[in-house]
Every structure is written in C-alpha cells, then in structure tokens.
Amino acid sequence: MKNTIIAIALFLGAVNGSAQTTILIPASADNTIYQSPSGSSNAIGENLFSGTNGGGSTRRCLIKFDIAAAIPAGALITQATLTLNCNTSRSIADDISLHKLLSNWGEGTSNAGAAGDGSGIAATTNDATWLANFFNISLWTLPGGDFTA
C-alpha cells in the first residue's frame, strides 16, 4: 500500500432514506502496471502512475476497495467520492478514466522506488502486470487488464 491515503467516501442512506451515514474506506490493495512485455510492476512502491509517459507507453493504476465488508446489509449507496492527488505530471494533459476491473488481481512485493517508480521493476509472485493479473499464476484475458469500457 502507498504511504498516501487512498480512500473512497460512500454516503449511505437507509432503505427508507431517513438516515445517512458517511463511511471512509481505505484501499485494500493498489498497484501500477506498465505497458511492457517484461512484466514490470510497482505493488508497494510509494507512487501510483496512470496515463502515458514521454515515450507513449501506458501506465495503469489499479486500486481495490473492499466495499462489501464496510457496507451494512440492506444499505443503499446514494453517492460515492474518490479523491486522488497528483504530485507529478507531464507538461501535456492526460485524460484519466475510471473502469471496473472484471478479474481479481494481485499486489505482490515489487517496489520500484529505488528505480524511480516510473518504469516499474521486475514483478514478484502475485503482482499484477500488463499481461498477468497474478504474476507467475494467471493471465488477464486481454493485455492491460480486463475492465469495463
């Protein structure tokens, strides 16, 4: 997990709508996958990357929240907010989109911090990579991850 707090705030209304509760859910896993056949990853590095680098290579940030464990049975989610902070960017704008992943994925022990984070580092068992949802165990159906359009 990153040192930065990644959390999703859910605003819940009871089924009858009379009471509302705000729940803060921290990320249960996060990882950056890099468009590379080498299997680069950054599971426990300090930063997450998304978009393209100067060479046009894509980076995808994966963030997992265990929402079901935090939501009471019968609760109705009326609003959700995801807050991310950008500490570095290229000089040109990148559009960032959120997509639901359709396959489970892993956060192993790769840490690209010493390598500068941006290019990733060799994946370890259970890391998500561009080709694998769990490195050395199983592959995504499509390179870059299985996600909704």
Rosetta silent file (secondary structure, phi, psi, omega in degrees, C-alpha in Angstrom):
SEQUENCE: MKNTIIAIALFLGAVNGSAQTTILIPASADNTIYQSPSGSSNAIGENLFSGTNGGGSTRRCLIKFDIAAAIPAGALITQATLTLNCNTSRSIADDISLHKLLSNWGEGTSNAGAAGDGSGIAATTNDATWLANFFNISLWTLPGGDFTA
SCORE:     score description
SCORE:     0.000 S_00000001
   1 L     0.000  149.169 -179.046    0.000    0.000    0.000 S_00000001
   2 L   -78.123  155.813  176.194    1.120    3.508   -0.686 S_00000001
   3 L   -66.039  -28.492  178.891    2.012    5.956    2.067 S_00000001
   4 L   -73.498  147.696  178.905   -0.642    8.276    0.710 S_00000001
   5 L   -84.814  121.762  174.070   -4.123    7.637    1.922 S_00000001
   6 L  -112.459  119.986 -177.957   -6.393    6.442   -0.835 S_00000001
   7 E  -141.940  155.339  174.668   -9.939    6.216    0.345 S_00000001
   8 E  -116.931  130.327  178.127  -13.393    6.174   -1.074 S_00000001
   9 E   -97.934  125.787  178.530  -16.122    8.007    0.767 S_00000001
  10 E  -114.502  132.876  176.932  -19.529    6.430    0.495 S_00000001
  11 E  -104.470  116.430 -173.775  -22.659    8.212    1.530 S_00000001
  12 E  -108.339  136.672  172.510  -25.217    5.677    2.585 S_00000001
  13 E  -114.735  140.577  176.122  -28.921    6.174    3.037 S_00000001
  14 L   -62.426  161.363 -176.325  -31.063    3.672    4.828 S_00000001
  15 L   -55.108  -36.414  179.301  -33.547    1.909    2.577 S_00000001
  16 L   -84.363   -2.266  175.070  -36.300    4.276    3.739 S_00000001
  17 L    77.306    7.734 -174.732  -33.976    7.257    3.186 S_00000001
  18 L   -82.277  -29.471 -177.829  -34.379    8.638    6.714 S_00000001
  19 L  -123.746  145.850  177.310  -30.796    8.329    7.964 S_00000001
  20 E  -126.805  144.225  179.419  -27.494    8.930    6.211 S_00000001
  21 E  -133.861  141.999  174.428  -24.033    7.753    7.159 S_00000001
  22 E  -105.310  129.385  179.291  -20.654    8.559    5.651 S_00000001
  23 E  -120.772  131.415  175.574  -18.144    5.716    5.526 S_00000001
  24 E  -101.340  122.669 -177.513  -14.472    6.147    4.623 S_00000001
  25 E  -117.299  113.442  177.455  -12.987    3.012    3.057 S_00000001
  26 E   -73.226  156.797  177.001   -9.198    2.850    2.582 S_00000001
  27 L   -63.124  137.306  176.692   -7.772    0.970   -0.385 S_00000001
  28 L   -91.476  -17.654  175.723   -7.152   -2.697    0.386 S_00000001
  29 E  -161.650  152.288  174.381   -4.624   -3.019   -2.485 S_00000001
  30 E  -153.190  156.271 -176.329   -3.032   -0.852   -5.157 S_00000001
  31 E  -165.573  154.411  169.445   -0.533   -1.362   -7.942 S_00000001
  32 E  -113.312  130.585  173.602    0.765    0.223  -11.132 S_00000001
  33 E  -109.324  146.477 -172.542    1.020   -1.920  -14.254 S_00000001
  34 E  -118.665  134.148  178.891    3.248   -0.858  -17.154 S_00000001
  35 L   -67.177   90.132 -175.249    2.674   -1.488  -20.864 S_00000001
  36 L  -161.688  134.556  176.969    5.649   -3.785  -21.227 S_00000001
  37 L   -72.839   -8.163 -177.194    6.125   -7.467  -22.026 S_00000001
  38 L   -75.784  -12.963  178.893    8.847   -7.600  -19.347 S_00000001
  39 L    84.764   32.775  178.944    6.306   -7.833  -16.526 S_00000001
  40 E   -69.355  146.562 -179.130    7.068   -4.571  -14.755 S_00000001
  41 E  -151.189  171.163  175.037    5.019   -3.743  -11.676 S_00000001
  42 L  -154.773   71.778 -173.750    5.076   -1.446   -8.649 S_00000001
  43 L   -70.539  -48.505 -174.692    2.936   -3.026   -5.962 S_00000001
  44 L  -115.063   15.902  175.522    4.334   -1.470   -2.810 S_00000001
  45 L   -66.288  168.519 -174.461    6.214    1.499   -4.244 S_00000001
  46 L   -71.393  -29.006 -172.991    5.457    4.979   -2.949 S_00000001
  47 L  -118.998  159.828  171.522    3.587    6.248   -6.029 S_00000001
  48 L  -113.403  146.190 -178.385    0.851    5.196   -8.426 S_00000001
  49 L  -126.021  143.876  178.433    1.050    6.022  -12.133 S_00000001
  50 L  -149.128  145.056 -179.210   -1.651    6.474  -14.741 S_00000001
  51 E   105.632 -151.665  179.751   -1.644    7.729  -18.322 S_00000001
  52 E  -120.995  152.130  176.164    1.268    7.660  -20.751 S_00000001
  53 L   -90.083 -177.519 -178.970    4.927    8.508  -20.336 S_00000001
  54 L   -60.028  -24.866  179.135    7.007   10.637  -22.709 S_00000001
  55 L   -89.966    2.772  178.723    7.625    7.596  -24.916 S_00000001
  56 L    85.098    8.187  179.831    3.906    6.878  -25.296 S_00000001
  57 L   -84.909  133.604 -175.569    3.932    3.806  -23.045 S_00000001
  58 E   -82.468  141.329  171.050    0.779    3.365  -20.949 S_00000001
  59 E  -120.473  138.557  176.900    0.720    3.029  -17.169 S_00000001
  60 E  -125.044  132.223  178.210   -2.421    1.895  -15.357 S_00000001
  61 E   -94.865  125.118  177.511   -3.112    2.425  -11.707 S_00000001
  62 E  -108.753  129.777  178.399   -5.107   -0.358  -10.055 S_00000001
  63 E  -132.897  131.701 -178.063   -6.882    0.357   -6.771 S_00000001
  64 E  -116.948  134.836  176.132   -9.004   -2.163   -4.855 S_00000001
  65 L  -123.561  134.643  176.185  -11.586   -1.355   -2.167 S_00000001
  66 L   -91.095   76.449 -175.581  -13.350   -3.944   -0.001 S_00000001
  67 H   -69.052  -41.195 -176.380  -16.668   -2.141   -0.110 S_00000001
  68 H   -58.376  -35.087 -179.071  -18.815   -5.167    0.769 S_00000001
  69 H   -72.106  -19.855 -175.160  -17.070   -5.590    4.132 S_00000001
  70 H  -102.028  -11.483 -174.854  -17.794   -1.964    5.092 S_00000001
  71 L  -101.466  126.562  177.676  -21.415   -1.605    3.977 S_00000001
  72 L   -64.572  149.218  177.909  -24.217   -2.795    6.259 S_00000001
  73 L   -58.719  136.272  178.183  -26.686   -5.278    4.780 S_00000001
  74 L    83.349   -2.696 -179.685  -29.622   -3.506    3.143 S_00000001
  75 L   -72.544  150.948  178.483  -27.822   -0.161    2.875 S_00000001
  76 E  -114.611  121.564  177.721  -28.326    1.950   -0.223 S_00000001
  77 E   -81.463  120.001 -178.606  -25.312    3.819   -1.629 S_00000001
  78 E  -103.278  -17.815  179.521  -26.531    7.246   -2.696 S_00000001
  79 E  -162.229  146.105  175.399  -23.193    8.855   -3.518 S_00000001
  80 E  -137.156  141.940  179.209  -19.525    7.863   -3.783 S_00000001
  81 E  -130.826  131.522  174.153  -16.434   10.057   -3.988 S_00000001
  82 E  -115.530  125.331 -179.978  -12.898    9.004   -4.904 S_00000001
  83 E  -115.948  122.593  175.303  -10.142   11.504   -4.145 S_00000001
  84 L  -124.322  145.920  177.190   -6.667   11.149   -5.663 S_00000001
  85 L  -113.254  135.933  178.855   -3.863   13.702   -5.516 S_00000001
  86 L   -99.115  122.235  179.578   -1.407   14.252   -8.366 S_00000001
  87 L  -105.761   -9.781  177.876    2.128   15.086   -7.252 S_00000001
  88 L  -152.123  140.928  175.910    3.841   14.932  -10.671 S_00000001
  89 L  -149.321  162.930  174.847    2.605   15.287  -14.224 S_00000001
  90 L   -75.716  171.552 -179.430    3.849   15.725  -17.770 S_00000001
  91 L   -76.606  -12.557  175.885    3.611   19.105  -19.442 S_00000001
  92 L  -111.133  152.687 -176.292    0.676   17.917  -21.560 S_00000001
  93 L   -76.151  143.473  171.785   -2.691   16.846  -20.207 S_00000001
  94 L  -118.215  134.180  172.124   -3.734   13.198  -19.995 S_00000001
  95 L   -78.123  136.523  178.750   -7.363   12.170  -19.691 S_00000001
  96 L  -118.134  132.058 -179.971   -7.861    9.757  -16.810 S_00000001
  97 L  -123.113  152.803  174.353  -10.838    7.391  -16.691 S_00000001
  98 L  -104.129  137.076  178.501  -12.125    5.015  -14.039 S_00000001
  99 L  -138.307  144.366  174.442  -13.108    1.475  -15.025 S_00000001
 100 L   -79.493  128.090  174.899  -14.312   -1.504  -13.034 S_00000001
 101 E   -77.268  140.917 -176.880  -11.922   -4.450  -13.307 S_00000001
 102 L   -97.452   -8.385  178.743  -13.643   -7.700  -14.237 S_00000001
 103 L  -127.107  147.199  174.199  -10.946  -10.014  -12.847 S_00000001
 104 L   -66.099  158.319 -178.457   -9.314  -10.156   -9.454 S_00000001
 105 L  -149.391  164.442 -173.324   -5.666   -9.045   -9.383 S_00000001
 106 L  -112.739  160.735  172.915   -2.743   -9.114   -7.010 S_00000001
 107 L  -125.352   97.120 -179.823   -0.456   -6.837   -5.080 S_00000001
 108 L   -81.130 -136.118 -176.422    2.821   -8.681   -4.589 S_00000001
 109 L  -121.296   12.341  179.329    6.019   -7.218   -3.155 S_00000001
 110 L   -64.237  139.471 -179.771    7.554   -5.359   -6.105 S_00000001
 111 L  -140.210  103.160 -176.657    8.855   -1.917   -5.115 S_00000001
 112 L   -86.170    9.313 -176.942   10.141    0.297   -7.914 S_00000001
 113 H   -53.894  -46.335 -179.150   11.024    3.134   -5.534 S_00000001
 114 H   -68.099  -24.215 -179.533   14.788    2.702   -5.880 S_00000001
 115 H   -91.227    3.352  179.640   14.382    2.541   -9.672 S_00000001
 116 L    93.905    8.897  176.428   12.449    5.805   -9.752 S_00000001
 117 L    63.751  -47.798 -168.411    8.948    4.261   -9.750 S_00000001
 118 L   -60.168  -26.232 -179.777    8.058    5.484  -13.249 S_00000001
 119 L  -104.207   -2.758 -177.452    9.358    2.462  -15.157 S_00000001
 120 L    74.355 -173.119 -179.588    8.381   -0.177  -12.649 S_00000001
 121 E  -149.072  166.593 -179.849   10.552   -3.087  -11.602 S_00000001
 122 E   -54.368  133.026 -178.882   10.506   -6.850  -12.157 S_00000001
 123 L   -69.127  152.754  172.995    7.267   -8.318  -10.843 S_00000001
 124 L  -110.668  167.060  179.547    7.156  -10.706   -7.917 S_00000001
 125 L   -51.576  136.083  179.908    4.715  -13.585   -7.416 S_00000001
 126 L    80.203   -6.895  175.202    1.128  -12.332   -7.134 S_00000001
 127 L   -66.923  146.943  166.762    1.890   -8.888   -8.631 S_00000001
 128 L   -81.980  140.948  175.488   -0.431   -7.595  -11.320 S_00000001
 129 L  -134.633 -179.324  179.162    1.410   -6.786  -14.570 S_00000001
 130 L   -59.612  -34.373 -176.860    0.359   -5.748  -18.080 S_00000001
 131 L  -101.350  -26.399 -173.313   -0.049   -9.427  -19.031 S_00000001
 132 E  -118.733  136.051  171.666   -0.818  -11.136  -15.704 S_00000001
 133 E   -81.001  -27.086  170.294   -3.464  -10.477  -13.085 S_00000001
 134 E  -136.226  104.990 -175.439   -1.341  -12.623  -10.742 S_00000001
 135 L   -55.313  135.035 -178.149    2.292  -12.835  -11.918 S_00000001
 136 L    67.977    8.445 -178.881    3.513  -16.441  -12.347 S_00000001
 137 L  -127.169  -55.590 -177.672   -0.031  -17.678  -11.645 S_00000001
 138 E  -150.705  156.698 -176.056   -2.655  -16.400  -14.122 S_00000001
 139 E  -107.721  152.970  168.028   -3.070  -14.015  -17.055 S_00000001
 140 L   -63.302  157.304  172.264   -5.550  -11.282  -17.892 S_00000001
 141 L   -66.636  -39.837  177.924   -7.866  -12.235  -20.777 S_00000001
 142 L  -123.454  141.395  175.886   -6.550   -9.144  -22.613 S_00000001
 143 L   -55.639  139.220 -179.955   -3.177   -7.409  -22.127 S_00000001
 144 L    92.963   -3.188  176.195   -3.537   -4.351  -19.893 S_00000001
 145 L   107.822  153.206  178.319   -6.297   -5.834  -17.745 S_00000001
 146 L   -99.282  108.020 -176.007   -9.886   -6.984  -18.042 S_00000001
 147 E  -143.272  162.291  177.929  -12.119   -3.976  -17.414 S_00000001
 148 L   -70.285  151.286 -179.881  -15.427   -2.406  -18.410 S_00000001
 149 L   -73.202    0.000    0.000  -15.403    0.022  -21.327 S_00000001
